[in-house]
mmCIF file of C-alpha atoms and ligand atoms in Angstrom:
data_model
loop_
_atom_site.group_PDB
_atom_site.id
_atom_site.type_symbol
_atom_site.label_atom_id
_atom_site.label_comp_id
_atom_site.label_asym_id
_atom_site.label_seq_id
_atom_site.Cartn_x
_atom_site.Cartn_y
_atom_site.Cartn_z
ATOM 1 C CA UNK A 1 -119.374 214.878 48.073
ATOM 2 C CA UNK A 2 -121.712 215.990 45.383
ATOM 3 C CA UNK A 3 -122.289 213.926 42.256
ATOM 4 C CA UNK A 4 -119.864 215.531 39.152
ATOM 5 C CA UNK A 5 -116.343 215.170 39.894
ATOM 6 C CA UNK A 6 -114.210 215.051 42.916
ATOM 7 C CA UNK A 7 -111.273 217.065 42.532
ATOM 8 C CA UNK A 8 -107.833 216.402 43.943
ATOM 9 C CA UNK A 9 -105.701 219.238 42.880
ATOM 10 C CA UNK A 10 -102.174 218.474 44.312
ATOM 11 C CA UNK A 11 -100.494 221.905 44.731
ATOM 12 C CA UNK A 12 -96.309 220.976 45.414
ATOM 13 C CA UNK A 13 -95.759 224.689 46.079
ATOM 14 C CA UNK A 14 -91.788 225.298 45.200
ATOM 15 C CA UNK A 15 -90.530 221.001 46.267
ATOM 16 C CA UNK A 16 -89.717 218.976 43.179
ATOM 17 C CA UNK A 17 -87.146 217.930 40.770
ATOM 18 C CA UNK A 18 -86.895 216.557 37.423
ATOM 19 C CA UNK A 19 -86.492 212.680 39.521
ATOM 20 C CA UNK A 20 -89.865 213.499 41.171
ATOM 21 C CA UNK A 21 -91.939 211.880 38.158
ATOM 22 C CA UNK A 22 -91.377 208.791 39.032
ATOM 23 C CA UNK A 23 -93.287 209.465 42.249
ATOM 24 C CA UNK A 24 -96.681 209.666 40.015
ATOM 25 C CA UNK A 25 -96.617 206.407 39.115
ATOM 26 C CA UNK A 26 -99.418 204.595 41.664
ATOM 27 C CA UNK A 27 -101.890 207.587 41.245
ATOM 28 C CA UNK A 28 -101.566 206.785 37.514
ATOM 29 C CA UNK A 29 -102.195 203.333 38.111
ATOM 30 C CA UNK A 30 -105.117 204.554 40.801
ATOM 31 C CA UNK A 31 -106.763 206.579 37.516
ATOM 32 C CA UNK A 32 -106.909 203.276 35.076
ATOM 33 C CA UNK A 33 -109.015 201.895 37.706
ATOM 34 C CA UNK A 34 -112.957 202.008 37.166
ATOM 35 C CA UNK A 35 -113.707 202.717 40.611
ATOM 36 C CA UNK A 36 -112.485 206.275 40.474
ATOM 37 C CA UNK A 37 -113.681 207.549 37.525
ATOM 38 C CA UNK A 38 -115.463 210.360 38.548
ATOM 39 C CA UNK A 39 -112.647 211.550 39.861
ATOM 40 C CA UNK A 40 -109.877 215.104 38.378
ATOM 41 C CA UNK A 41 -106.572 214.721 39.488
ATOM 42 C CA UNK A 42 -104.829 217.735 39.171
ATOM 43 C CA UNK A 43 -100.892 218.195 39.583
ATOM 44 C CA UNK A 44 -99.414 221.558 40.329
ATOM 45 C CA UNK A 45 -95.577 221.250 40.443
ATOM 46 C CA UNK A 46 -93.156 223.701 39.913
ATOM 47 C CA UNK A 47 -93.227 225.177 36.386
ATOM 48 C CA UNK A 48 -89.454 223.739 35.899
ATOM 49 C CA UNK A 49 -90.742 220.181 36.108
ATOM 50 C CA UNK A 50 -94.319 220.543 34.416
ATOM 51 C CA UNK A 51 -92.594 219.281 31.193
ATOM 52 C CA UNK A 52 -91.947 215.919 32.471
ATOM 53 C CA UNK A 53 -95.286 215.630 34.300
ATOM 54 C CA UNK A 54 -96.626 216.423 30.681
ATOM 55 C CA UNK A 55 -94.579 213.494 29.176
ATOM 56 C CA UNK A 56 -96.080 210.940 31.854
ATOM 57 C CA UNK A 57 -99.664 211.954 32.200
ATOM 58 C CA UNK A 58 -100.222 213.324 28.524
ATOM 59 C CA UNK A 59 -102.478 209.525 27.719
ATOM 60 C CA UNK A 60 -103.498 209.671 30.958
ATOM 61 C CA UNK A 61 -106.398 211.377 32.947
ATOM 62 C CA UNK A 62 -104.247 212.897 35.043
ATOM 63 C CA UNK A 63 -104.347 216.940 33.918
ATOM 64 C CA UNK A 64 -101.508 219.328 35.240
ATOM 65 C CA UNK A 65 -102.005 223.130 36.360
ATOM 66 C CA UNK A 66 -99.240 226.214 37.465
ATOM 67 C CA UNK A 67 -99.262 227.865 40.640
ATOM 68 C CA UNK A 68 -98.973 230.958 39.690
ATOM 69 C CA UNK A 69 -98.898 233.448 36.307
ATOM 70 C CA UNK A 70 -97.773 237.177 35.495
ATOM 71 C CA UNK A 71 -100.711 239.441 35.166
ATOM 72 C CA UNK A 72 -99.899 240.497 31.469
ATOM 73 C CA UNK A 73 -100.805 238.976 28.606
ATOM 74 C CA UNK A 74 -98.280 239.485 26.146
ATOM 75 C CA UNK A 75 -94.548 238.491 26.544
ATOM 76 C CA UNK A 76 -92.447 241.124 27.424
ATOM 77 C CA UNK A 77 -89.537 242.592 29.870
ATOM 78 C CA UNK A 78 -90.705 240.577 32.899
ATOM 79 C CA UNK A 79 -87.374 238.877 34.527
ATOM 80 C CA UNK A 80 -88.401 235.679 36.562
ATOM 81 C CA UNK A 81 -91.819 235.811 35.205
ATOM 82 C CA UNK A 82 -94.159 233.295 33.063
ATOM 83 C CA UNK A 83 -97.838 234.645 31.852
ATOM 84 C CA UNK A 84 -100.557 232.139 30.753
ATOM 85 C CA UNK A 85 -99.658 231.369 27.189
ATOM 86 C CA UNK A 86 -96.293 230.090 28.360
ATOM 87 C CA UNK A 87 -98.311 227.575 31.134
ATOM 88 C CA UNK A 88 -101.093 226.679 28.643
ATOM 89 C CA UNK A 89 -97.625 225.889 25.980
ATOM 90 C CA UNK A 90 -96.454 223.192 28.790
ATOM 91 C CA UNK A 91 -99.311 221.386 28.524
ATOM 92 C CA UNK A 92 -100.784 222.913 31.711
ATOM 93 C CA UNK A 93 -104.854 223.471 31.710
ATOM 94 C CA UNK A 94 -104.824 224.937 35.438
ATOM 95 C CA UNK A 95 -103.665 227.569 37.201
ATOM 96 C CA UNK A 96 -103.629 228.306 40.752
ATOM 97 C CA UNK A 97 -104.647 232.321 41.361
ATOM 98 C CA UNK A 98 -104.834 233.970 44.843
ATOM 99 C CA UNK A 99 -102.656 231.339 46.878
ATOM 100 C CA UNK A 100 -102.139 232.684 50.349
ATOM 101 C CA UNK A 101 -98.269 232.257 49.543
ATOM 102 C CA UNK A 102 -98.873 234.634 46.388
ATOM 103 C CA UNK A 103 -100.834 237.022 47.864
ATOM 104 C CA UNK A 104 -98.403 237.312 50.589
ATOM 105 C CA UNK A 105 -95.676 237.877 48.097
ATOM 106 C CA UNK A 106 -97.313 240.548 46.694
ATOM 107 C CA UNK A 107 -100.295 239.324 44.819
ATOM 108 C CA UNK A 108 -103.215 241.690 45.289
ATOM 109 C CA UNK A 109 -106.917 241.747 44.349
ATOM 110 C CA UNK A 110 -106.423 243.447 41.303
ATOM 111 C CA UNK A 111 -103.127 241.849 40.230
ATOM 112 C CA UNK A 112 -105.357 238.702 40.584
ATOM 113 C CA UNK A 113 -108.117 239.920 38.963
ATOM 114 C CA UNK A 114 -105.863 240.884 35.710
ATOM 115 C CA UNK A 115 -104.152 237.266 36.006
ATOM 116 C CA UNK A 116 -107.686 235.740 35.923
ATOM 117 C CA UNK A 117 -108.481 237.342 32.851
ATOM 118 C CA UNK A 118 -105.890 236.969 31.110
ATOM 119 C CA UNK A 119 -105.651 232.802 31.453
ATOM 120 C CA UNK A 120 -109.254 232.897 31.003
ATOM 121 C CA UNK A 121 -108.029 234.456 27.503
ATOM 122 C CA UNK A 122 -105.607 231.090 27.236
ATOM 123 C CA UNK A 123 -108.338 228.675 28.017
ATOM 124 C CA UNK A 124 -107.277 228.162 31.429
ATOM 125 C CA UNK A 125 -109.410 226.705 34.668
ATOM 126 C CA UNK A 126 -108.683 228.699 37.568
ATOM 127 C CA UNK A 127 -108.257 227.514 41.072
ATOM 128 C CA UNK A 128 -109.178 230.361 42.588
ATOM 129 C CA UNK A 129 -108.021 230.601 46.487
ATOM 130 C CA UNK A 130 -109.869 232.564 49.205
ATOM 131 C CA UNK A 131 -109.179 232.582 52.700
ATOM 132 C CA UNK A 132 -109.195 234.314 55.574
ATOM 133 C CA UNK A 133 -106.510 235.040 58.355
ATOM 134 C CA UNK A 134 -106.491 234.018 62.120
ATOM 135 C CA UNK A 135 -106.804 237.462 62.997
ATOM 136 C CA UNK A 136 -110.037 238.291 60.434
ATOM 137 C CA UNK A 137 -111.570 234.855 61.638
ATOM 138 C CA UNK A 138 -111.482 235.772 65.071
ATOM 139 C CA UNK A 139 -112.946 239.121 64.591
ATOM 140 C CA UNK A 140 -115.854 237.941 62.509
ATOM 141 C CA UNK A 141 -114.570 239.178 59.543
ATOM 142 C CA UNK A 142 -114.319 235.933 57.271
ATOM 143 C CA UNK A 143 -117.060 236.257 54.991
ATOM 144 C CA UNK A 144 -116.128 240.061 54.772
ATOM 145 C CA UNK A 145 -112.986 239.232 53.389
ATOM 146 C CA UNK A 146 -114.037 236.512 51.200
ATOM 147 C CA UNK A 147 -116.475 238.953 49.955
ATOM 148 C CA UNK A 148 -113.832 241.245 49.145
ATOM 149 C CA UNK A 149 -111.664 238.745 47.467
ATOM 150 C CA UNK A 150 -114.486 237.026 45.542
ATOM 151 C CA UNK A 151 -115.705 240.530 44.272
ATOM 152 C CA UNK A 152 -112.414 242.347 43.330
ATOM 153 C CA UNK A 153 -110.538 239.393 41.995
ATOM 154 C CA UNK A 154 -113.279 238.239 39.773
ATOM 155 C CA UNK A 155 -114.064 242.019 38.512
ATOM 156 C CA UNK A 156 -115.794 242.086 34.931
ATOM 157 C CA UNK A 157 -115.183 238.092 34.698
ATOM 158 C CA UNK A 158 -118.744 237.234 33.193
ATOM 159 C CA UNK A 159 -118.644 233.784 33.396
ATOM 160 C CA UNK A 160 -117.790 231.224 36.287
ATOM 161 C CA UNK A 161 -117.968 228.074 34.274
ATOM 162 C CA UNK A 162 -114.189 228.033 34.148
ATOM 163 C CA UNK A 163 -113.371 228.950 37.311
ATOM 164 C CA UNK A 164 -112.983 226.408 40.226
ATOM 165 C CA UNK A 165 -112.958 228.059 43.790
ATOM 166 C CA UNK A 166 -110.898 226.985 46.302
ATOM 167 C CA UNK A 167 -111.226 227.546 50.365
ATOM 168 C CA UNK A 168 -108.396 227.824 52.096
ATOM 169 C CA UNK A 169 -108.031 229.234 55.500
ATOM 170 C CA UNK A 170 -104.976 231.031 56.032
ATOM 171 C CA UNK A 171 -104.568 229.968 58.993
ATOM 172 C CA UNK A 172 -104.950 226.093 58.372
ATOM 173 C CA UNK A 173 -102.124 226.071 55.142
ATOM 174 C CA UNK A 174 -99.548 224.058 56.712
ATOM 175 C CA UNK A 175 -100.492 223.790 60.353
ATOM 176 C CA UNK A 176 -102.462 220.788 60.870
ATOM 177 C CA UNK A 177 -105.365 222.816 62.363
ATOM 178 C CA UNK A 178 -108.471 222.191 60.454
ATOM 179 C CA UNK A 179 -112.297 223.273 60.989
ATOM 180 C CA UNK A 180 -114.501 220.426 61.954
ATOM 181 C CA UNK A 181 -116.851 219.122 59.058
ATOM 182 C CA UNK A 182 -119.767 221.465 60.856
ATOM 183 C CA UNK A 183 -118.338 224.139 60.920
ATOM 184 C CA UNK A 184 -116.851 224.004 57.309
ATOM 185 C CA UNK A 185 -119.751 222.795 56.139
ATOM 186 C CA UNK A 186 -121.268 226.219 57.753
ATOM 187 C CA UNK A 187 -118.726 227.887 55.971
ATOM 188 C CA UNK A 188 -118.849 226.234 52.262
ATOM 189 C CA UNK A 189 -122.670 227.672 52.705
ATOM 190 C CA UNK A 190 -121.911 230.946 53.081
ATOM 191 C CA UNK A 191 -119.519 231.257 50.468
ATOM 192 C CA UNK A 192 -121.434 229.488 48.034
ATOM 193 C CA UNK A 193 -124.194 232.017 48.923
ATOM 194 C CA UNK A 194 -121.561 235.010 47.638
ATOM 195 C CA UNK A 195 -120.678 233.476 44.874
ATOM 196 C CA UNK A 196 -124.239 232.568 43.749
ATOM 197 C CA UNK A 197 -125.480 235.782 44.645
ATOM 198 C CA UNK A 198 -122.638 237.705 41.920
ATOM 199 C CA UNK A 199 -123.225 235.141 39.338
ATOM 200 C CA UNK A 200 -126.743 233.692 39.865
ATOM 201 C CA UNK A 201 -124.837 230.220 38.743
ATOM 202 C CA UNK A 202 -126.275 227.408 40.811
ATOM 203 C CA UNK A 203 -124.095 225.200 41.298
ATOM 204 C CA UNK A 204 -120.421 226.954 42.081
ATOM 205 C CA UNK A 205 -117.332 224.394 42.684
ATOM 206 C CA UNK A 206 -115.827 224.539 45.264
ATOM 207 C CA UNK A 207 -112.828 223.028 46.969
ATOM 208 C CA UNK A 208 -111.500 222.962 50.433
ATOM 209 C CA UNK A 209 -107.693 222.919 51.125
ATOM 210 C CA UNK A 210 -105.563 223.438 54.370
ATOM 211 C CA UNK A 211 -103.687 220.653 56.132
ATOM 212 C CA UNK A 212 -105.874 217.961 53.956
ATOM 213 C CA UNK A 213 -104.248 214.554 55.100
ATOM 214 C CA UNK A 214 -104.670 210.807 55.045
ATOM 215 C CA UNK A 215 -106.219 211.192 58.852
ATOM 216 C CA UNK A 216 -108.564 214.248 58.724
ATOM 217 C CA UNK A 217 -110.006 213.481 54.801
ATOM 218 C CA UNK A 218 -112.330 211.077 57.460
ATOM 219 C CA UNK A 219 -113.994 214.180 58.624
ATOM 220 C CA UNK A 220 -113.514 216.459 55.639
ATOM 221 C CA UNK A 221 -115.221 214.229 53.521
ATOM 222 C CA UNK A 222 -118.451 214.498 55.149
ATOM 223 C CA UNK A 223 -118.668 218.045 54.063
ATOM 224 C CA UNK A 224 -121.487 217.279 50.884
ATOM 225 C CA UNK A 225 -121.191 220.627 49.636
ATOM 226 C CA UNK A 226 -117.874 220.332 48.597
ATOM 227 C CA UNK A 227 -116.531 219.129 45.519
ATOM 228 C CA UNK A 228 -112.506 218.306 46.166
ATOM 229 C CA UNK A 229 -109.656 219.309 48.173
ATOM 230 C CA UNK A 230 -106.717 221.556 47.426
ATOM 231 C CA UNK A 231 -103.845 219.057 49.004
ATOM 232 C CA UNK A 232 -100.444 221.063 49.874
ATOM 233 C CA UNK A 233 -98.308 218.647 51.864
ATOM 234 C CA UNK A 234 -99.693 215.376 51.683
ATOM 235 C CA UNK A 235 -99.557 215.197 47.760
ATOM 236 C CA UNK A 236 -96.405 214.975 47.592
ATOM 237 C CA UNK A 237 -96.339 211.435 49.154
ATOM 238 C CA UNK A 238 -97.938 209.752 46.743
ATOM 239 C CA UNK A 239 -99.182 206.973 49.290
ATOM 240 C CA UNK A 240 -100.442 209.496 51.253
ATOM 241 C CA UNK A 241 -102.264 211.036 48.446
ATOM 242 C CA UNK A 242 -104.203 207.514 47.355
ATOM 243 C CA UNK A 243 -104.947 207.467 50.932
ATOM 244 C CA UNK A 244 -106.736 210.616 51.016
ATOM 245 C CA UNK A 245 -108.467 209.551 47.559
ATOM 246 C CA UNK A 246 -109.317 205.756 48.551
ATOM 247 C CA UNK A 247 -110.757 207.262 52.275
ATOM 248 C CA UNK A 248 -112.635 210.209 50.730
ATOM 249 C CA UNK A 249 -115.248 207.795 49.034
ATOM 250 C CA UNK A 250 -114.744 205.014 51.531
HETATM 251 P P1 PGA B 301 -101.215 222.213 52.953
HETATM 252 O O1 PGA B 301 -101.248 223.299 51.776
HETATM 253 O O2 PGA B 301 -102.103 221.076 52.517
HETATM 254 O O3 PGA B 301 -99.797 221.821 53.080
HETATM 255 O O4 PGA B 301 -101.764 222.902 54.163
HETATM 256 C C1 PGA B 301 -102.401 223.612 51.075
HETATM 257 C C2 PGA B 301 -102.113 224.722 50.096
HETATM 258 O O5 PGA B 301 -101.315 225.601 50.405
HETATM 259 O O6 PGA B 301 -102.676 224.744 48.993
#
């Protein structure tokens, strides 16, 4: 791991309800303690529940993102819909852009791209996912498409300081397949070599996420270039998500 903070960014994709607060309580505890200080917990439930994750983490270090946003701005006719003011009113400072899930559902590049900008405009982080499919792996085309994603979704975004990037392999979301620490560690390079490349910034964050659990995090871990995990599944045990904490700095 490298030396600012680890980030654990617990994305609950659409499981929750109101009663699943109470679940938070030991990774509250686990924040009060000294030995993980350097550490950003991040909680991305459901936007229906974000209100009560406010009410128990609001005195704590414990911050809280979305997992998704409308691309415009301004409210308006958009049934179903939330935009960034509306996440950053909840008490959210995160949002998740370019999930796998979302793109699949329509998200594209430049829907992205406009989301991006626009909860920039709110004061926003970003986790920003990238992430090739089985297909474009095996044909050599990962860092083609990364490429692509990186360049279109961040279009005319100046500044990376708010952005945190997140790698996740379509193909490892959910499955339990994961790349060994070499070969991610392979990977992280290259991307970080994209990224620093558009923005000349030295020091990009980046997170991986894909079937993170309390068994692999032993090999993940060993990946130095990384700086957190993007934890579907797992996170929302929260025993199995202090595991994965307590083991990555074991
Ligand atoms: P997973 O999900 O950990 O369940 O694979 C990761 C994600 O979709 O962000």
């Amino acid at each position: 791991m490298t030396n600012t903070y680890t980030y654990f960014i617990a994305n609950w994709k659409m499981f929750g309800l109101k009663k699943s607060v109470f679940g938070l309580k030991n990774v509250v505890n686990l924040t009060k303690s000294n030995n993980f200080k350097n550490i950003k917990i991040v909680y991305c439930p459901p936007v229906t529940i974000l209100s009560q994750f406010h009410q128990l983490t609001k005195k704590t270090k414990i911050s809280l993102g979305a997992q998704n946003c409308h691309h415009e701005k301004n409210f308006g006719p958009h049934t179903g819909n939330i935009n960034a003011k509306m996440i950053k009113d909840v008490g959210a400072k995160y949002v998740i852009l370019g999930h796998s899930d979302s793109r699949n559902e329509g998200d594209t590049d430049e829907l992205i791209n406009k989301k991006i900008k626009n909860a920039l405009l709110q004061n926003l982080k970003i986790i920003f996912c990238i992430g090739e499919n089985l297909k474009e792996r095996k044909n050599n085309k990962t860092f083609l498409v990364i490429k692509k994603q990186i360049f279109k979704g961040l279009e005319n975004v100046k500044s990376i300081d708010n952005i945190i990037f997140a790698y996740e392999p379509v193909w490892s979301i959910g499955s339990g397949k994961v790349l060994t620490a070499d070969a991610l560690h392979n990977d992280i390079l290259n991307i970080k070599k994209i990224i620093q490349k558009k923005y000349k910034f030295k020091n990009p964050k980046i997170l991986y996420g894909g079937s993170v659990n309390e068994k692999n995090i032993l090999e993940l871990k060993n990946v130095s270039l990384l700086n957190g995990f993007l934890i579907g599944g797992a996170s929302q045990n929260q025993k199995k998500f202090i595991d994965i904490i307590k083991k990555t700095f074991k």
